[in-house]
XYZ file of C-alpha atoms in Angstrom:
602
model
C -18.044 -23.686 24.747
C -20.326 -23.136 21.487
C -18.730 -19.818 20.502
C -15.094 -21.283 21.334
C -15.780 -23.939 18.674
C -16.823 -22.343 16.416
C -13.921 -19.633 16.734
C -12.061 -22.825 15.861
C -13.759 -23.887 13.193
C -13.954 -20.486 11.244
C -9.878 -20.561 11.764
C -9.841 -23.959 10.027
C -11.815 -22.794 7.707
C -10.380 -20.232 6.730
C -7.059 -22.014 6.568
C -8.613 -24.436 4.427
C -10.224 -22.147 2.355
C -6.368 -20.800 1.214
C -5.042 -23.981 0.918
C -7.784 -25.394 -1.419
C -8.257 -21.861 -3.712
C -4.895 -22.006 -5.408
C -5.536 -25.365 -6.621
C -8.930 -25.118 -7.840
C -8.068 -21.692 -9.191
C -11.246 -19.929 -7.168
C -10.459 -16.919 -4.847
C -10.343 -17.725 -1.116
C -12.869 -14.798 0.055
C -15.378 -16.502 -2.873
C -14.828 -20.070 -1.223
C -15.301 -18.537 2.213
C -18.982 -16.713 0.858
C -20.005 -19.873 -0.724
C -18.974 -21.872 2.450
C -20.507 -19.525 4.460
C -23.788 -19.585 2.649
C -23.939 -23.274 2.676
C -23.136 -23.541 6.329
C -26.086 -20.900 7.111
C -28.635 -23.190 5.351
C -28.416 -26.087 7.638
C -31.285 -26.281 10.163
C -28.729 -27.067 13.354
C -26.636 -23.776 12.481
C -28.003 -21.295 15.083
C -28.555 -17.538 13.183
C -25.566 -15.464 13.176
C -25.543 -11.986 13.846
C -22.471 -9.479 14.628
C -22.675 -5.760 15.964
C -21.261 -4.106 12.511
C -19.718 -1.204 15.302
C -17.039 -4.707 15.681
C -16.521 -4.827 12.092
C -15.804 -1.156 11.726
C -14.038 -0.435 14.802
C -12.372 -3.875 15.787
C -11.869 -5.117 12.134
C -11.209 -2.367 9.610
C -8.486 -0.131 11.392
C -5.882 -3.095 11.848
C -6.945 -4.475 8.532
C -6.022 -0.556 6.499
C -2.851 -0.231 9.161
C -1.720 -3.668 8.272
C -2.057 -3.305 4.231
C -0.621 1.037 4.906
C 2.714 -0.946 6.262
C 3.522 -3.067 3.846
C 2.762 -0.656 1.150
C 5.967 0.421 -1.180
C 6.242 4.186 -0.346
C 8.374 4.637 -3.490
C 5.346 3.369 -5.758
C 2.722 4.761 -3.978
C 4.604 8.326 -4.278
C 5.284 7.076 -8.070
C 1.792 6.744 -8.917
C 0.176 8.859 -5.965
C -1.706 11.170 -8.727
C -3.521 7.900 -10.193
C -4.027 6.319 -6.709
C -6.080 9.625 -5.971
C -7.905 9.815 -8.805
C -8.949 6.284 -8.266
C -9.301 6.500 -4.443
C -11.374 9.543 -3.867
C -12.318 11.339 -7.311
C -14.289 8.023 -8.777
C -15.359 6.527 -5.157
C -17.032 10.307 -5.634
C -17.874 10.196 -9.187
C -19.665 6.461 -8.597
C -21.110 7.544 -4.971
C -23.087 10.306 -6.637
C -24.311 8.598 -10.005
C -25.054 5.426 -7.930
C -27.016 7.536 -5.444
C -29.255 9.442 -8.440
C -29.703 6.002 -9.755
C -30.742 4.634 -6.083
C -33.127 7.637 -5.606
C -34.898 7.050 -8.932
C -35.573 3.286 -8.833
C -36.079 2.382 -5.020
C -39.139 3.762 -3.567
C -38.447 5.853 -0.130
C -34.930 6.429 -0.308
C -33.877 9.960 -1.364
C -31.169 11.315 -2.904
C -28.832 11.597 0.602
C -29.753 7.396 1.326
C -29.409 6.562 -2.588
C -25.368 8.435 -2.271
C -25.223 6.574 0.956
C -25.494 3.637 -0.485
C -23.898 4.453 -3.461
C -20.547 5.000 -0.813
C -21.392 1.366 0.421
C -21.071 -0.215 -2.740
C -17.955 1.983 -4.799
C -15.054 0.943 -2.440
C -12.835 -2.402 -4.120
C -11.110 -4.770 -2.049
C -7.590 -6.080 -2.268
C -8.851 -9.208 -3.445
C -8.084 -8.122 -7.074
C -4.499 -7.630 -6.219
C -3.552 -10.894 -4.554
C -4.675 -12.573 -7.731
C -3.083 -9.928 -9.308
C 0.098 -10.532 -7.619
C 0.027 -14.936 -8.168
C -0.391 -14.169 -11.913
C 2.641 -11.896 -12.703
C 0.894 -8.630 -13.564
C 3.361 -6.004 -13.562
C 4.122 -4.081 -10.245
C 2.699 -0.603 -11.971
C -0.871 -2.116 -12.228
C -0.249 -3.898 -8.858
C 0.988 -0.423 -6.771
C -1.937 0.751 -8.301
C -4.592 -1.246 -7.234
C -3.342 -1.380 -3.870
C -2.834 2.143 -3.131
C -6.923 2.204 -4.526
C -8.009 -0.318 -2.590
C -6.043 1.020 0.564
C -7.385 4.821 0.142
C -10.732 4.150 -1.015
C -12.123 2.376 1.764
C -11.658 5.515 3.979
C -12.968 8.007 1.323
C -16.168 5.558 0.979
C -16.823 5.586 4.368
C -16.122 9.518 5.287
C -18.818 9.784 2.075
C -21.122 7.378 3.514
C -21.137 9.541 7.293
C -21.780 12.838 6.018
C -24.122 11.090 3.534
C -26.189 9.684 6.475
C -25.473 13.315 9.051
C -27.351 14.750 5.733
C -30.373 12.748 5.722
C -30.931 14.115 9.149
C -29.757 17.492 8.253
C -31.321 18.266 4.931
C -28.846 17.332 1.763
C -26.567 19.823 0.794
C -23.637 19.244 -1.417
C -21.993 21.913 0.381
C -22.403 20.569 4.246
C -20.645 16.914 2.747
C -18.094 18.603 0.957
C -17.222 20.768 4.430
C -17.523 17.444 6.000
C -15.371 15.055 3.721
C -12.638 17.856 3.883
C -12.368 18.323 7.579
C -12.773 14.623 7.740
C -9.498 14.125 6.028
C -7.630 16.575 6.810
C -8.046 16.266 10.207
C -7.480 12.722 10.309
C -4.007 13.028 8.170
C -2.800 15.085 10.974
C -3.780 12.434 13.315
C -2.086 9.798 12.102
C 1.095 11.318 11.357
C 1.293 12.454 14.809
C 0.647 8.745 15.899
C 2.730 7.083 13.114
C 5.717 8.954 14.360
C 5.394 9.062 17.558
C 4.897 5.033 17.026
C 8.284 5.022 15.331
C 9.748 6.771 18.651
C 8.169 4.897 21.167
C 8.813 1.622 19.623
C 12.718 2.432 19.039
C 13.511 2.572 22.458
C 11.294 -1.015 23.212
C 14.157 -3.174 22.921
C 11.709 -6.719 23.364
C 10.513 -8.307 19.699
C 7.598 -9.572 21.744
C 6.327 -6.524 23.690
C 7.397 -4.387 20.640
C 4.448 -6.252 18.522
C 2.048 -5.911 21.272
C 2.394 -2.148 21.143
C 2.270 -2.457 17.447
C -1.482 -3.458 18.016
C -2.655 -0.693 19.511
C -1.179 1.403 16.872
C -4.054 1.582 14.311
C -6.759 2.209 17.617
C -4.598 5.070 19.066
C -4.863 6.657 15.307
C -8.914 5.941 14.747
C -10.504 6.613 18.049
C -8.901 10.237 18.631
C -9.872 10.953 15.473
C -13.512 9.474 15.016
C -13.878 11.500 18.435
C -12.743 14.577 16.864
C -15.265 14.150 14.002
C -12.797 13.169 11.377
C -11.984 9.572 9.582
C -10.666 7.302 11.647
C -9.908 5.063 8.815
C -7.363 7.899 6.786
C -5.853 8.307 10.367
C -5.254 4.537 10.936
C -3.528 4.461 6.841
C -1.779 7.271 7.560
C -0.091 6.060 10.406
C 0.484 3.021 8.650
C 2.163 4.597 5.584
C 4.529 6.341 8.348
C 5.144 3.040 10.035
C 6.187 1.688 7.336
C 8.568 4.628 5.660
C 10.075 4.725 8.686
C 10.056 1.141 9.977
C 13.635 0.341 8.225
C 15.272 3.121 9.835
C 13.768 3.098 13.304
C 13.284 -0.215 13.710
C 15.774 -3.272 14.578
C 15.480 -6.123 11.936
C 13.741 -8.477 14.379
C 10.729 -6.044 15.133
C 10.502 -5.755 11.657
C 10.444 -9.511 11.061
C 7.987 -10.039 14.144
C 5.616 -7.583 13.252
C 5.368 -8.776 9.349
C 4.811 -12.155 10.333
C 2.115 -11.379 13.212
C 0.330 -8.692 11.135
C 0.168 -10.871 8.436
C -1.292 -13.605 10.335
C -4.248 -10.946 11.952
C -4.900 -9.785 8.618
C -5.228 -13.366 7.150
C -8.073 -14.219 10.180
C -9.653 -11.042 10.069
C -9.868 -10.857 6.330
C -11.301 -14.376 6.221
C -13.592 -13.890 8.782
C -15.698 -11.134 7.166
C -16.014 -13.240 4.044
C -17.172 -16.183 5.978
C -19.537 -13.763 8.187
C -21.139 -12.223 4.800
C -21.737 -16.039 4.146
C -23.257 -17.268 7.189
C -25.357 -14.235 7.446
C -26.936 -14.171 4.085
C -29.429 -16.766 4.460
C -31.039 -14.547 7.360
C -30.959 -11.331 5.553
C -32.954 -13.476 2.705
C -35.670 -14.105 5.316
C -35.830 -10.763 6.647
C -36.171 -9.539 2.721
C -38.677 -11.628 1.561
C -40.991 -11.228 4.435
C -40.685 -7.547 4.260
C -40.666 -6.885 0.466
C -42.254 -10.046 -0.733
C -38.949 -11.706 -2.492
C -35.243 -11.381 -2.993
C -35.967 -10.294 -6.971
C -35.909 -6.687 -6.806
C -32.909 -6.324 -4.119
C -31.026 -9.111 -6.893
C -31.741 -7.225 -9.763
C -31.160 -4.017 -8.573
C -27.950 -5.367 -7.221
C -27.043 -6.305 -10.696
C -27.873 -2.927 -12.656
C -25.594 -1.422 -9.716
C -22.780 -3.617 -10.422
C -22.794 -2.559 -14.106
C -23.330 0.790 -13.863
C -20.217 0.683 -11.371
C -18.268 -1.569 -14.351
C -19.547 1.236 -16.812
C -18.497 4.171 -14.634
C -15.117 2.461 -13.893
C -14.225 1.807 -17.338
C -15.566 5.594 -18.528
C -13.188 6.839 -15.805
C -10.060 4.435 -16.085
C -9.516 5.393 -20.287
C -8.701 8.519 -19.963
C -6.932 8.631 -16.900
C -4.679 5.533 -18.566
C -4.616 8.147 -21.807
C -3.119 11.010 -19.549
C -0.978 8.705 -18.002
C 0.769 7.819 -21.049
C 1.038 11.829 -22.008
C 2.705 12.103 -18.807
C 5.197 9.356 -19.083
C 5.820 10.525 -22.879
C 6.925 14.002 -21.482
C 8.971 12.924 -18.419
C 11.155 10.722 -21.181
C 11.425 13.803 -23.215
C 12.906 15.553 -20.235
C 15.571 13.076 -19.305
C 18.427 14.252 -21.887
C 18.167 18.004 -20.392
C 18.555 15.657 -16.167
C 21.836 14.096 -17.719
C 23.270 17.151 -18.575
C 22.004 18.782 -15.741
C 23.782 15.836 -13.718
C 27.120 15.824 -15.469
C 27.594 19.407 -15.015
C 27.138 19.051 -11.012
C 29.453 16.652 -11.310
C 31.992 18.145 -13.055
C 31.767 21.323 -10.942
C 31.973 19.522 -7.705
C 35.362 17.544 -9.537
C 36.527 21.601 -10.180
C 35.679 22.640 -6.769
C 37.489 19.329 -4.948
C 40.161 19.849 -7.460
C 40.693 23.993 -6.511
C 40.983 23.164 -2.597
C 39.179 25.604 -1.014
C 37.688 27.602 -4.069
C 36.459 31.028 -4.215
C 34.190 31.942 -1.562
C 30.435 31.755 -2.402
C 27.674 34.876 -2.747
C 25.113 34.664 -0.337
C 22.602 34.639 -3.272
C 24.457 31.454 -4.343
C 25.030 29.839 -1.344
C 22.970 26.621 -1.002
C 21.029 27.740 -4.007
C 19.750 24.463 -5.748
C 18.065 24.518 -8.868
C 14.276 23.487 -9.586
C 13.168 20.105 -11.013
C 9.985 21.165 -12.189
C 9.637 19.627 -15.368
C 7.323 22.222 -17.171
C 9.493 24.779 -16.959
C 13.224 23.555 -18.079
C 14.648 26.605 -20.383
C 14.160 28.661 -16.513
C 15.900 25.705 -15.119
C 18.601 25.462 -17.621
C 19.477 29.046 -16.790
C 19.218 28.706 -12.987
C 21.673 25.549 -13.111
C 24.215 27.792 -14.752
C 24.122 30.104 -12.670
C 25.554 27.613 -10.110
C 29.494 28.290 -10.131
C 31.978 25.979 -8.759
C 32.367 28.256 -5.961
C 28.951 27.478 -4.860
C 29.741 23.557 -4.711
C 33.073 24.424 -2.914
C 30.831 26.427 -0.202
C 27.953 23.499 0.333
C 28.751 19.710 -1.293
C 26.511 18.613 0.640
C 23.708 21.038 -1.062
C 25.135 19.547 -4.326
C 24.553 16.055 -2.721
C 21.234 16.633 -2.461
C 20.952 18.328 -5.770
C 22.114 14.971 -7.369
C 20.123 12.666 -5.633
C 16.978 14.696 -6.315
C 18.371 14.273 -10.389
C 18.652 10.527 -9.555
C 15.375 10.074 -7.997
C 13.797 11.964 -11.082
C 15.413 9.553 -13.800
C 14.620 6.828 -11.761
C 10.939 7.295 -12.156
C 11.662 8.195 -15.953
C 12.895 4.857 -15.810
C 10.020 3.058 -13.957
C 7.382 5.088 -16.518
C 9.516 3.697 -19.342
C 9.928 0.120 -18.261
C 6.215 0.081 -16.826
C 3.946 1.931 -19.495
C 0.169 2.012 -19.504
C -1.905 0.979 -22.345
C -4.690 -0.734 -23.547
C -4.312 -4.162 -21.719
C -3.432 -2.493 -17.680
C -6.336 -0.137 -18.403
C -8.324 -3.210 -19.059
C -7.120 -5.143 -15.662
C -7.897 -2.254 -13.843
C -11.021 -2.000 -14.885
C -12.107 -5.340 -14.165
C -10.324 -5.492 -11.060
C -13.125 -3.228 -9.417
C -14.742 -6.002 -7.242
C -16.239 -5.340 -4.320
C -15.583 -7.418 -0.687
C -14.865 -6.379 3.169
C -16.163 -2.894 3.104
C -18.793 -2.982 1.354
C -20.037 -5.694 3.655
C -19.258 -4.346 6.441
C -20.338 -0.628 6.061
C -23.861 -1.879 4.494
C -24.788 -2.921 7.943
C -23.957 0.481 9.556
C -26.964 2.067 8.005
C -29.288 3.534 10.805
C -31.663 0.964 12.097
C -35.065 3.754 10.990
C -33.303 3.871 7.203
C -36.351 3.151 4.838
C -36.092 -0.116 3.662
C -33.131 -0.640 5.695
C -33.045 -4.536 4.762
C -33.546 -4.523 0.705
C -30.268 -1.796 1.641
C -28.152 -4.362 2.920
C -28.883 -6.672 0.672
C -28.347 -4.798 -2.654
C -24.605 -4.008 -1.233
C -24.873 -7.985 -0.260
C -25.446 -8.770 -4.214
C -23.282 -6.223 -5.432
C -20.214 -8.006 -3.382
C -20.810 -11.597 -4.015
C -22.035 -11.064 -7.879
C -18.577 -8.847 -7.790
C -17.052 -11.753 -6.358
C -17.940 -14.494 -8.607
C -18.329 -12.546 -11.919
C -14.737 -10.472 -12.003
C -13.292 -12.367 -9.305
C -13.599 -15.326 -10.797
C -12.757 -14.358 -14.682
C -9.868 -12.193 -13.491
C -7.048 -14.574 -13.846
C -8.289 -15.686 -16.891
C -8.789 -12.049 -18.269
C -4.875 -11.602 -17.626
C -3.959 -14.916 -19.072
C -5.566 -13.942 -21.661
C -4.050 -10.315 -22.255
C -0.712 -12.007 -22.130
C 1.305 -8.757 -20.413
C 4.750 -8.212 -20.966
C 7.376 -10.081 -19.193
C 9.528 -7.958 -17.232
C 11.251 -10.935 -15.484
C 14.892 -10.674 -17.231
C 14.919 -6.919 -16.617
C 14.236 -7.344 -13.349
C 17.259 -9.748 -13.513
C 19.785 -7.589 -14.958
C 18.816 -5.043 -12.248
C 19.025 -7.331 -9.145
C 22.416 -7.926 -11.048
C 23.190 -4.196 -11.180
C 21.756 -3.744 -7.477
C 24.043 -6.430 -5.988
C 27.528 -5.169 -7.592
C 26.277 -1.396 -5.633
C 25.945 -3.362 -2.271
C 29.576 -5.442 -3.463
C 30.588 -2.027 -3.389
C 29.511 -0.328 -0.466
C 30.864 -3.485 1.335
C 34.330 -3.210 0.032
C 34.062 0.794 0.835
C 33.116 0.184 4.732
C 35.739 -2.738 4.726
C 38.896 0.115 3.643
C 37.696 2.195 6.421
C 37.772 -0.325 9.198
C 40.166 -0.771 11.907
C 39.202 -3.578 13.083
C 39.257 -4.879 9.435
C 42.937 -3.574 8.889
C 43.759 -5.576 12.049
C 42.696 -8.409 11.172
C 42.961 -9.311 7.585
C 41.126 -12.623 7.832
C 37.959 -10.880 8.493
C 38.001 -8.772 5.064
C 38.569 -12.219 3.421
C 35.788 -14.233 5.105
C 32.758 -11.201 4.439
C 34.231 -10.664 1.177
C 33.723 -14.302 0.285
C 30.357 -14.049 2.012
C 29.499 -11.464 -0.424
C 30.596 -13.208 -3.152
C 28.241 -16.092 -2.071
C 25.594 -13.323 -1.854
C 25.753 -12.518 -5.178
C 25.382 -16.033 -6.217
C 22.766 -17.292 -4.575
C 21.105 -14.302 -2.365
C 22.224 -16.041 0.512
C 24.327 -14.513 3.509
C 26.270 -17.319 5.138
C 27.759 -17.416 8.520
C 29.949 -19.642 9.724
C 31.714 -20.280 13.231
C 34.746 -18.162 13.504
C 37.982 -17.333 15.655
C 37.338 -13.819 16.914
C 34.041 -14.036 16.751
C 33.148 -10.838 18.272
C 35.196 -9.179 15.723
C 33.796 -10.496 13.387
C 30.611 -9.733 14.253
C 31.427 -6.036 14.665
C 32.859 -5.724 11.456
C 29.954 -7.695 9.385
C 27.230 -5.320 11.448
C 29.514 -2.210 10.065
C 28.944 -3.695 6.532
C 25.142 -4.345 6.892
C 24.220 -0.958 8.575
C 26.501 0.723 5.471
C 24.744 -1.923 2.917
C 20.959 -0.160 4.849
C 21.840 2.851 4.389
C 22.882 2.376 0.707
C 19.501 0.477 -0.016
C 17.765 3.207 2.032
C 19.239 6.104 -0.239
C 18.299 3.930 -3.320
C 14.456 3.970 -1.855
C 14.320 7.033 -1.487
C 15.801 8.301 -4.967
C 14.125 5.239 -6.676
C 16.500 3.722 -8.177
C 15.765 0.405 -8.248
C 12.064 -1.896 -8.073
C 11.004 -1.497 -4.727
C 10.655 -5.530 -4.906
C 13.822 -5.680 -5.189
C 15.170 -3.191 -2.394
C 12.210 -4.914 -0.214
C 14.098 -8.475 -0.570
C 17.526 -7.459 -0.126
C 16.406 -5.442 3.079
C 14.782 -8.536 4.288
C 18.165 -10.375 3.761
C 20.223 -7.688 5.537
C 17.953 -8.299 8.521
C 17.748 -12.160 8.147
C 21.892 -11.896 8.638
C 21.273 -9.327 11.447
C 18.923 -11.643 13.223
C 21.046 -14.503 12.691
C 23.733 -12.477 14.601
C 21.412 -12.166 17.214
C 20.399 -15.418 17.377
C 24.509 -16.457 17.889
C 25.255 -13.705 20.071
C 22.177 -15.352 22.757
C 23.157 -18.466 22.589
C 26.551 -17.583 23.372
């Protein structure tokens, strides 16, 4: 009965804990720790103390699965070199300097415990981005710090295991690079295997509810074969969750979709929560344990500190130049877009010639299907390659010329998202100070082996290094982008939703011309055309009770799979803010649900 109340009360908590943050302007995970802490004073609260295997195994893998989903694949490809370089190359770069620093200053731990640690402490948490996200930072900065704190968690921990393996071993460089490789290479494999054969189980489960359940399992069936096979179950558990995701629209009716968000939101709001308010009721206990074995809390507090600014420092020595080479990239995509457009016009205009001769002249096997590189260093080769292309080519294989186009598209479209989202002085700076530290780093400092020298003043360092994280750039963040006063990219992103809804208009009135039941029935063109014209001006897709219903209904799910398809092809080429494709999706399958909905109660 004790452990089902206070189940109970850590939900409450927890809720309350969201509810109050906003309006005090403190970060929920920082109420929770404080909570916590307070809570774990009081002489009637029994001590607290959770396996960290249950963190790891029954926490983590849903918690990276859940954030993998609703990642934007079109940003994270977008800004998939940064997300690296931030993910693995500095969780490496701060792992190692952390660990020298470790090895010099704590008495007993070598070099292989200090890097250990060092991996404990170097992962962020998605903390940053949520206030991030309430304060209107642009998406850029956003993409970026989620696809960090999504990545790094994984290459922290894969660090932290062969870390450990090597204090057993004997520390070689060599044996944890072998290790970190095979750990993620293996465990990519993994979880696409799982995240697509996910997509193709799932497809065929017709049931919202038992589709979720299996959902689950998902991020389990990715980590264990993998941890078993001595690679990261972690990577295996994101990378089945990036899969999910890409592939959820496709695969995937519109009420899965819906059920899943809102039931894997809800598991990662409790489990979240409940690490934050575990770090908090255990602290007091870890306290004891320190003082009685070192003789006070001063050098695991100050050592803590000197961590977290070395990490700051490290960050911020990192973060400049990468923003620098960012901006040298952007600069040279832009340069490149004049030579796309031209590129572009004269498919089109050889496709026009090619329609326009009938059948054409028959295409050389060299030419046929040839399509010409978009690799951006190398454009006089290009030039010459795309001119090579005769209209007899594009008479032989549109569709290669199709693909040829969209490929152009996709390229200016992330000229476009460079141009409109550029990196300076003041993202470099949010990025930078959005290194704190929070679920990991909790959880994975208890993981240490139990006959780690000075296993305790361990756990508590990574303790200090999390909450001081917490309060000190947690709680200045929001006023650290207040303060920076970013550009507003809110009437851009209306002129585009404008822009994006006049393509759907479009692709309605298209599917509408070619539909039988449409030509049939004239009253049917007239009501969705009127329901897209209430679309446009209010985002809202309206049905109403109709004669003919189930014509109706045909004919309006023939629009909506066209109007998918169209904002699936814009995804993919990236064409417009994934925000934006992301809410007119979700209204798509709000009207598809709602068709549903009619068709059971009928």
């Amino acid at each position: 009965m004790e452990k089902i109340l206070f189940v109970i009360l850590a939900v409450l908590g927890i809720a309350a804990a969201h509810v109050i943050g906003p309006r005090i302007r403190v970060a929920a995970p920082l109420l929770l720790v404080v909570a916590g802490a307070i809570i774990g004073v009081l002489p009637f609260v029994p001590e607290v103390e959770v396996d960290p295997e249950w963190i790891l195994i029954g926490v983590l893998p849903p918690l990276l699965y859940s954030a993998a989903v609703s990642m934007p694949t079109m940003d994270f490809r977008r800004d998939f070199a940064a997300i690296s370089a931030m993910s693995v190359v500095l969780v490496v770069i701060s792992s190692v300097v952390l660990g020298v620093f470790f090895d010099q200053i704590i008495p007993g731990v070598d070099l292989a415990t200090g890097i250990a640690l060092g991996a404990i402490v170097s992962p962020t948490d998605a903390v940053a981005t949520s206030i991030a996200k309430r304060l209107g930072v642009p998406g850029r900065v956003i993409a970026i710090l989620e696809g960090e704190s999504l990545l790094n968690d994984a290459t922290a921990l894969v660090l932290l295991r062969a870390a450990v393996a090597a204090t057993a071993a004997g520390f070689s460089f060599g044996h944890v690079a072998v290790s970190f490789l095979w750990a993620v290479i293996a465990a990519v494999a993994i979880g696409a295997v799982v995240g697509w054969g996910n997509l193709w189980v799932r497809r065929r489960v017709g049931d919202a509810t038992v589709n979720t359940a299996i959902s689950f399992t998902v991020p389990y069936l990715a980590y264990l074969p993998a941890e078993e096979l001595g690679a990261s179950g972690l990577v295996a558990a994101v990378t089945a969750g990036l899969i999910t995701g890409a592939g959820a629209v496709r695969y995937l009716s519109p009420r899965h979709r819906v059920s899943d968000a809102q039931n894997w939101r809800t598991v990662e709001f409790l489990a979240e929560g409940g690490v934050f308010l575990l770090m908090g009721l255990e602290l007091w206990a870890l306290l004891v344990d320190v003082r009685n074995d070192h003789g006070g809390i001063v050098t695991a507090v100050w050592i803590g500190l000197s961590a977290l600014a070395m990490t700051a420092v490290v960050r911020a020595l990192y973060v400049t130049p990468l923003i620098v080479w960012l901006d040298r990239v952007a600069r040279r995509r832009t340069a490149m877009r004049p030579y796309l457009e031209n590129m572009d016009a004269s498919i089109v205009e050889k496709s026009r010639r090619a329609a326009a001769d009938g059948t054409g002249v028959a295409a050389t096997s060299a030419e046929r299907g040839r399509r010409p590189s978009l690799r951006f260093g190398r454009a006089k080769r290009n030039r010459a390659r795309a001119e090579q292309l005769s209209t007899a080519a594009f008479a032989e294989n549109p569709e290669s010329a199709q693909r040829v186009r969209d490929r152009i598209t996709r390229a200016m479209a992330d000229i476009d998202y460079y141009t409109a989202s550029p990196m300076g002085p003041k993202e470099g700076a949010i990025i930078v100070w959005a290194g704190m530290r929070g679920v990991v780093t909790l959880a994975a400092a208890q993981t240490l082996p139990a006959d780690t020298p000075s296993r305790e003043l361990l756990v508590l360092i990574a303790f200090v290094v999390a909450a001081a994280s917490l309060i000190a750039q947690g709680g200045t963040l929001g006023w650290l982008i207040r303060v920076l006063r970013l550009a507003d990219v809110s009437d851009d992103r209306a002129a585009e939703r404008t822009r994006l809804h006049a393509e759907l208009s479009r692709t309605a009135s298209e599917t509408l011309a070619g539909s039988d039941v449409a030509a049939r029935f004239p009253w049917i063109r007239e009501r969705i055309e009127k329901m897209e014209r209430q679309a446009d001006a209010d985002d809202t897709v309206i049905g109403t009770n109709l004669a003919f219903r189930a014509a109706f209904e045909q004919t309006r799910r023939e629009v909506i799979d066209a109007q998918r398809e169209t904002l699936m092809r814009m995804r993919s080429t990236g064409t417009y803010h994934s925000n934006l494709l992301s809410h007119e999706l979700a209204q798509l399958d709000a009207e598809e649900i709602s068709l549903d909905m009619r068709v059971d109660d009928d």
